[in-house]
Amino acid sequence: MDPHVALGAKFAGWADLGFDDARCPVRNLLDRIGDRWSTLLIAALAGGPKRFSALARAVPDISKRMLTQTLRTLETDGFVHRDVQPTVPPSVTYSLTPLGQSFAGPLLNLVEWAEANFEDVLEARSRMADAA
Amino acid sequence: MDPHVALGAKFAGWADLGFDDARCPVRNLLDRIGDRWSTLLIAALAGGPKRFSALARAVPDISKRMLTQTLRTLETDGFVHRDVQPTVPPSVTYSLTPLGQSFAGPLLNLVEWAEANFEDVLEARSRMADAA
DNA sequence: TTGACATGGTCTCAAGTGGAGACCAATAGG
DNA sequence: CCTATTGGTCTCCACTTGAGACCATGTCAA
């Protein structure tokens, strides 16, 4: 079965369940990790544990506010482990849990698709721009 | 190479490029299709072409405004084809382009991961809730 | 005839969300 | 004594999103 046919079948199944957030794992999860920063932070942590400030440096255009908030969400969802060393000043290290690491698989597929098809998207954009 | 190691390597590569949006296909694409509705609409269209009102019925909690806007973006990026029949009242049919269909592959992987690991995420959430 | 409904949107207004940057306590180093 | 570092929080403002009214045209039922 072609992937897009399989995906269409999945969608039909969700529609039967009424799209209840609690019952549709896909919407529930994708609404949370499908934001601007979550996937990027998972990728940043895929290379190994990092401290808060190291993450801030690794992802230069995230604000501290969103960094904190996104890491908290990833922690409560079990993607990330937060380890606080009560030194002064405090040292907080973030790392991927096994669950977070297992997510790297599908995420890597997405990344590879994006790299492989970026040219086509750019072409489509310029075609539309010319048409307008 | 484990997926998460490979992903970490990718990330290191991006960091070297300075995260320029124009140069990082991944951020460029994920910032656009990584929103609340794009992936859902692609899934809805994976089963075959649909008219505007059929999409609105298939995804009950999207507003017309966001439906129009998301479809426009998907169209300019080449994921979706828009076919207008100038009847009265007009009939507009949306369908996935080959590019859009090829995206169904990675998206399906993501969906399957979400279904397989949803329980673990729920457990993590309740553990965190108990701790607080 | 009059009214309701369907089509594929657009428009406006209110609510929500994200980014920028000030601020914090405590300590180490110059 | 002055400053920098740590891991954040808080406030304010801009931008995005959602809800819902509105539109022109034509068909169908009462």
Short mmCIF file of C-alpha atoms (C1' of nucleotides) in Angstrom, two decimals:
data_model
loop_
_atom_site.label_atom_id
_atom_site.label_comp_id
_atom_site.label_asym_id
_atom_site.label_seq_id
_atom_site.Cartn_x
_atom_site.Cartn_y
_atom_site.Cartn_z
CA MET A 1 0.00 0.00 0.00
CA ASP A 2 1.37 3.39 -1.00
CA PRO A 3 2.14 5.62 1.98
CA HIS A 4 -0.38 8.25 0.94
CA VAL A 5 -3.10 5.63 0.62
CA ALA A 6 -2.23 4.29 4.08
CA LEU A 7 -2.29 7.83 5.44
CA GLY A 8 -5.69 8.43 3.90
CA ALA A 9 -6.96 5.28 5.61
CA LYS A 10 -5.59 6.50 8.96
CA PHE A 11 -7.37 9.80 8.52
CA ALA A 12 -10.66 8.06 7.76
CA GLY A 13 -10.25 6.15 11.01
CA TRP A 14 -9.73 9.34 13.02
CA ALA A 15 -12.79 10.92 11.51
CA ASP A 16 -14.85 8.02 12.86
CA LEU A 17 -13.56 8.74 16.37
CA GLY A 18 -14.71 12.34 16.13
CA PHE A 19 -11.23 13.87 16.41
CA ASP A 20 -11.39 13.90 20.18
CA ASP A 21 -8.01 15.15 21.33
CA ALA A 22 -7.84 12.61 24.13
CA ARG A 23 -8.56 9.78 21.72
CA CYS A 24 -6.48 10.86 18.77
CA PRO A 25 -2.84 10.33 19.77
CA VAL A 26 -1.66 11.92 16.59
CA ARG A 27 -3.31 15.28 17.04
CA ASN A 28 -2.55 15.25 20.73
CA LEU A 29 1.17 14.72 20.16
CA LEU A 30 1.59 16.69 16.95
CA ASP A 31 -0.08 19.74 18.44
CA ARG A 32 2.61 19.72 21.11
CA ILE A 33 5.81 18.77 19.33
CA GLY A 34 4.73 20.32 16.03
CA ASP A 35 5.72 23.81 17.06
CA ARG A 36 8.62 25.99 16.07
CA TRP A 37 11.06 24.78 18.73
CA SER A 38 10.33 21.28 20.04
CA THR A 39 11.76 19.34 17.13
CA LEU A 40 14.74 21.66 16.91
CA LEU A 41 15.56 21.13 20.59
CA ILE A 42 15.21 17.37 20.23
CA ALA A 43 17.66 17.53 17.34
CA ALA A 44 19.99 19.69 19.43
CA LEU A 45 19.91 17.14 22.25
CA ALA A 46 20.26 14.18 19.90
CA GLY A 47 24.02 14.72 19.90
CA GLY A 48 24.21 14.33 23.67
CA PRO A 49 23.19 16.07 26.91
CA LYS A 50 23.49 19.85 27.06
CA ARG A 51 23.14 22.51 29.72
CA PHE A 52 20.54 25.25 29.53
CA SER A 53 22.95 27.90 28.37
CA ALA A 54 24.56 25.54 25.87
CA LEU A 55 21.13 24.94 24.33
CA ALA A 56 20.53 28.67 24.20
CA ARG A 57 23.80 29.06 22.32
CA ALA A 58 23.08 26.09 20.05
CA VAL A 59 19.73 27.56 19.00
CA PRO A 60 20.60 31.24 18.80
CA ASP A 61 17.20 32.64 17.89
CA ILE A 62 15.14 31.09 20.67
CA SER A 63 14.25 33.33 23.58
CA LYS A 64 14.94 32.15 27.12
CA ARG A 65 11.24 32.24 27.72
CA MET A 66 10.41 29.79 24.94
CA LEU A 67 13.46 27.68 25.72
CA THR A 68 12.28 27.17 29.28
CA GLN A 69 8.69 26.61 28.25
CA THR A 70 9.49 24.16 25.46
CA LEU A 71 11.88 22.16 27.62
CA ARG A 72 9.23 21.93 30.35
CA THR A 73 6.68 20.57 27.91
CA LEU A 74 9.17 18.08 26.49
CA GLU A 75 9.96 17.02 30.04
CA THR A 76 6.36 16.46 31.08
CA ASP A 77 5.79 14.46 27.89
CA GLY A 78 8.77 12.28 28.70
CA PHE A 79 11.01 13.25 25.79
CA VAL A 80 13.62 14.99 27.88
CA HIS A 81 15.18 14.47 31.29
CA ARG A 82 16.07 17.46 33.44
CA ASP A 83 18.92 17.04 35.88
CA VAL A 84 19.50 19.81 38.42
CA GLN A 85 22.79 20.07 40.25
CA PRO A 86 22.19 22.29 43.30
CA THR A 87 25.52 24.05 43.03
CA VAL A 88 25.84 27.79 43.06
CA PRO A 89 25.16 28.98 40.49
CA PRO A 90 22.92 26.03 39.64
CA SER A 91 23.82 23.67 36.84
CA VAL A 92 20.95 22.12 34.88
CA THR A 93 21.59 19.48 32.27
CA TYR A 94 19.02 18.30 29.74
CA SER A 95 19.18 14.99 27.92
CA LEU A 96 16.96 12.84 25.71
CA THR A 97 15.15 9.99 27.41
CA PRO A 98 14.87 6.66 25.55
CA LEU A 99 11.46 7.85 24.38
CA GLY A 100 13.01 11.05 23.05
CA GLN A 101 15.73 9.07 21.31
CA SER A 102 13.17 6.78 19.71
CA PHE A 103 11.49 9.84 18.26
CA ALA A 104 14.69 10.69 16.45
CA GLY A 105 13.87 7.98 13.89
CA PRO A 106 10.73 9.50 12.38
CA LEU A 107 12.16 12.97 12.84
CA LEU A 108 15.23 12.01 10.84
CA ASN A 109 12.98 10.76 8.03
CA LEU A 110 11.25 14.11 8.00
CA VAL A 111 14.55 15.95 7.92
CA GLU A 112 15.83 13.84 5.06
CA TRP A 113 12.64 14.38 3.10
CA ALA A 114 12.95 18.12 3.62
CA GLU A 115 16.55 18.16 2.41
CA ALA A 116 15.70 16.01 -0.60
CA ASN A 117 12.67 18.03 -1.69
CA PHE A 118 13.58 21.57 -0.78
CA GLU A 119 14.49 22.43 -4.36
CA ASP A 120 11.08 21.33 -5.60
CA VAL A 121 9.36 23.50 -3.00
CA LEU A 122 11.45 26.53 -3.95
CA GLU A 123 10.54 25.94 -7.59
CA ALA A 124 6.86 25.73 -6.73
CA ARG A 125 7.11 28.98 -4.79
CA SER A 126 8.73 30.87 -7.63
CA ARG A 127 6.20 29.49 -10.11
CA MET A 128 3.40 30.82 -7.90
CA ALA A 129 5.19 34.14 -7.51
CA ASP A 130 5.50 34.49 -11.28
CA ALA A 131 1.84 33.64 -11.79
CA ALA A 132 0.86 36.46 -9.44
CA MET B 1 24.39 4.68 12.97
CA ASP B 2 21.52 5.09 15.42
CA PRO B 3 18.89 7.56 14.23
CA HIS B 4 19.46 9.88 17.16
CA VAL B 5 23.18 9.95 16.50
CA ALA B 6 22.55 10.74 12.84
CA LEU B 7 20.13 13.46 13.86
CA GLY B 8 22.71 14.94 16.20
CA ALA B 9 25.18 15.02 13.32
CA LYS B 10 22.65 16.81 11.11
CA PHE B 11 22.10 19.39 13.79
CA ALA B 12 25.82 20.01 14.13
CA GLY B 13 25.92 20.64 10.39
CA TRP B 14 23.14 23.21 10.58
CA ALA B 15 24.87 25.02 13.40
CA ASP B 16 27.87 25.51 11.14
CA LEU B 17 25.64 27.18 8.54
CA GLY B 18 24.38 29.67 11.08
CA PHE B 19 20.74 28.56 10.92
CA ASP B 20 19.97 30.87 8.05
CA ASP B 21 16.37 30.17 7.12
CA ALA B 22 17.14 30.35 3.42
CA ARG B 23 19.96 27.84 3.81
CA CYS B 24 18.38 25.43 6.24
CA PRO B 25 15.72 23.54 4.29
CA VAL B 26 14.57 21.81 7.40
CA ARG B 27 13.70 24.90 9.39
CA ASN B 28 12.29 26.58 6.33
CA LEU B 29 9.91 23.71 5.60
CA LEU B 30 9.12 22.65 9.14
CA ASP B 31 8.21 26.18 10.15
CA ARG B 32 5.55 26.11 7.45
CA ILE B 33 4.11 22.61 7.55
CA GLY B 34 4.75 22.20 11.26
CA ASP B 35 1.64 24.08 12.25
CA ARG B 36 -1.67 22.92 13.63
CA TRP B 37 -3.40 22.29 10.30
CA SER B 38 -1.03 21.63 7.41
CA THR B 39 -0.26 18.02 8.24
CA LEU B 40 -3.88 17.32 9.07
CA LEU B 41 -5.04 18.68 5.71
CA ILE B 42 -2.40 16.65 3.89
CA ALA B 43 -3.69 13.57 5.67
CA ALA B 44 -7.26 14.51 4.78
CA LEU B 45 -6.30 14.82 1.11
CA ALA B 46 -4.22 11.65 1.12
CA GLY B 47 -7.39 9.65 0.60
CA GLY B 48 -8.16 11.51 -2.62
CA PRO B 49 -9.23 14.96 -3.89
CA LYS B 50 -11.78 16.88 -1.86
CA ARG B 51 -13.77 20.06 -2.31
CA PHE B 52 -13.42 23.01 0.03
CA SER B 53 -16.59 22.30 1.94
CA ALA B 54 -15.77 18.59 2.16
CA LEU B 55 -12.45 19.49 3.79
CA ALA B 56 -14.23 21.80 6.20
CA ARG B 57 -16.51 18.91 7.16
CA ALA B 58 -13.62 16.44 7.36
CA VAL B 59 -11.72 18.68 9.79
CA PRO B 60 -14.57 20.01 11.90
CA ASP B 61 -12.62 22.33 14.18
CA ILE B 62 -10.80 24.37 11.56
CA SER B 63 -12.19 27.80 10.78
CA LYS B 64 -12.83 28.75 7.16
CA ARG B 65 -10.24 31.44 7.55
CA MET B 66 -7.45 29.04 8.51
CA LEU B 67 -8.65 26.46 6.00
CA THR B 68 -8.29 28.96 3.17
CA GLN B 69 -4.99 30.27 4.43
CA THR B 70 -3.42 26.86 5.05
CA LEU B 71 -4.53 25.56 1.65
CA ARG B 72 -3.03 28.64 -0.01
CA THR B 73 0.32 28.05 1.67
CA LEU B 74 0.28 24.36 0.78
CA GLU B 75 -0.51 25.37 -2.79
CA THR B 76 2.33 27.87 -3.09
CA ASP B 77 4.73 25.30 -1.65
CA GLY B 78 3.60 22.77 -4.23
CA PHE B 79 1.99 20.23 -1.90
CA VAL B 80 -1.54 20.79 -3.10
CA HIS B 81 -3.23 21.51 -6.41
CA ARG B 82 -6.23 23.83 -6.56
CA ASP B 83 -8.73 23.26 -9.35
CA VAL B 84 -11.47 25.87 -9.85
CA GLN B 85 -14.57 25.00 -11.85
CA PRO B 86 -16.24 28.31 -12.79
CA THR B 87 -19.75 27.02 -12.30
CA VAL B 88 -22.34 28.80 -10.21
CA PRO B 89 -21.91 28.39 -7.35
CA PRO B 90 -18.20 27.77 -7.94
CA SER B 91 -16.72 24.33 -7.33
CA VAL B 92 -13.13 24.16 -6.05
CA THR B 93 -11.36 20.85 -5.71
CA TYR B 94 -8.10 20.33 -3.85
CA SER B 95 -5.77 17.40 -4.40
CA LEU B 96 -2.26 16.35 -3.43
CA THR B 97 0.47 16.89 -6.01
CA PRO B 98 3.13 14.18 -6.45
CA LEU B 99 5.27 16.23 -4.04
CA GLY B 100 2.45 16.22 -1.52
CA GLN B 101 1.99 12.49 -1.92
CA SER B 102 5.70 11.88 -1.43
CA PHE B 103 5.44 13.72 1.87
CA ALA B 104 2.92 11.18 3.05
CA GLY B 105 5.77 8.71 3.62
CA PRO B 106 7.60 10.56 6.42
CA LEU B 107 4.30 11.83 7.76
CA LEU B 108 3.02 8.28 8.04
CA ASN B 109 6.13 7.32 10.01
CA LEU B 110 5.43 10.15 12.40
CA VAL B 111 1.82 9.10 12.77
CA GLU B 112 2.79 5.51 13.46
CA TRP B 113 5.34 6.59 16.05
CA ALA B 114 2.70 8.72 17.75
CA GLU B 115 0.22 5.85 17.88
CA ALA B 116 2.87 3.43 19.16
CA ASN B 117 4.20 5.72 21.90
CA PHE B 118 1.13 7.60 23.04
CA GLU B 119 0.73 5.41 26.11
CA ASP B 120 4.28 6.18 27.22
CA VAL B 121 3.66 9.89 26.84
CA LEU B 122 0.46 9.70 28.88
CA GLU B 123 2.34 7.81 31.59
CA ALA B 124 5.07 10.44 31.65
CA ARG B 125 2.45 13.16 31.96
CA SER B 126 0.72 11.55 34.90
CA ARG B 127 4.05 10.90 36.62
CA MET B 128 4.86 14.59 36.33
CA ALA B 129 1.39 15.53 37.55
CA ASP B 130 1.81 13.33 40.61
CA ALA B 131 5.21 14.80 41.36
CA ALA B 132 3.71 18.29 41.41
"C1'" DT C 1 -43.35 34.95 -3.99
"C1'" DT C 2 -40.69 34.34 -0.26
"C1'" DG C 3 -37.55 32.13 2.33
"C1'" DA C 4 -33.81 28.80 3.30
"C1'" DC C 5 -29.66 26.68 1.81
"C1'" DA C 6 -25.22 25.70 -0.54
"C1'" DT C 7 -21.02 27.43 -2.79
"C1'" DG C 8 -16.10 29.32 -1.61
"C1'" DG C 9 -14.51 32.38 0.24
"C1'" DT C 10 -13.33 37.56 2.73
"C1'" DC C 11 -13.58 40.81 6.68
"C1'" DT C 12 -13.56 42.38 11.34
"C1'" DC C 13 -12.92 42.01 16.06
"C1'" DA C 14 -11.45 39.71 20.28
"C1'" DA C 15 -8.52 36.36 22.46
"C1'" DG C 16 -4.29 33.90 22.66
"C1'" DT C 17 0.67 33.28 21.81
"C1'" DG C 18 5.38 34.46 20.94
"C1'" DG C 19 9.50 37.51 21.09
"C1'" DA C 20 12.50 41.19 23.38
"C1'" DG C 21 14.53 42.37 27.08
"C1'" DA C 22 14.67 43.81 32.15
"C1'" DC C 23 15.36 41.66 36.40
"C1'" DC C 24 16.89 38.23 40.18
"C1'" DA C 25 20.17 35.78 44.01
"C1'" DA C 26 24.44 34.12 44.90
"C1'" DT C 27 29.17 33.57 43.99
"C1'" DA C 28 33.73 33.58 41.58
"C1'" DG C 29 37.33 36.27 39.53
"C1'" DG C 30 39.89 40.58 38.52
"C1'" DC D 1 34.28 46.85 44.41
"C1'" DC D 2 32.71 45.71 39.90
"C1'" DT D 3 31.41 42.55 36.73
"C1'" DA D 4 30.17 38.21 34.70
"C1'" DT D 5 27.77 33.64 34.93
"C1'" DT D 6 23.94 30.50 36.07
"C1'" DG D 7 18.98 29.26 35.05
"C1'" DG D 8 15.45 31.05 34.93
"C1'" DT D 9 10.79 34.59 35.70
"C1'" DC D 10 8.11 38.76 34.57
"C1'" DT D 11 6.21 42.32 31.83
"C1'" DC D 12 5.02 44.50 27.74
"C1'" DC D 13 4.03 44.66 22.91
"C1'" DA D 14 3.34 42.67 18.29
"C1'" DC D 15 1.65 39.16 15.65
"C1'" DT D 16 -1.42 35.03 14.93
"C1'" DT D 17 -5.40 32.62 15.50
"C1'" DG D 18 -10.38 31.70 16.15
"C1'" DA D 19 -15.33 33.00 15.96
"C1'" DG D 20 -18.56 34.47 13.36
"C1'" DA D 21 -20.86 37.97 10.23
"C1'" DC D 22 -21.20 38.88 5.49
"C1'" DC D 23 -21.26 38.36 0.18
"C1'" DA D 24 -23.28 37.10 -4.76
"C1'" DT D 25 -25.44 33.76 -7.18
"C1'" DG D 26 -28.51 30.23 -8.07
"C1'" DT D 27 -31.64 26.15 -6.73
"C1'" DC D 28 -35.34 24.16 -4.31
"C1'" DA D 29 -39.44 23.99 -1.32
"C1'" DA D 30 -43.52 26.06 0.67
#
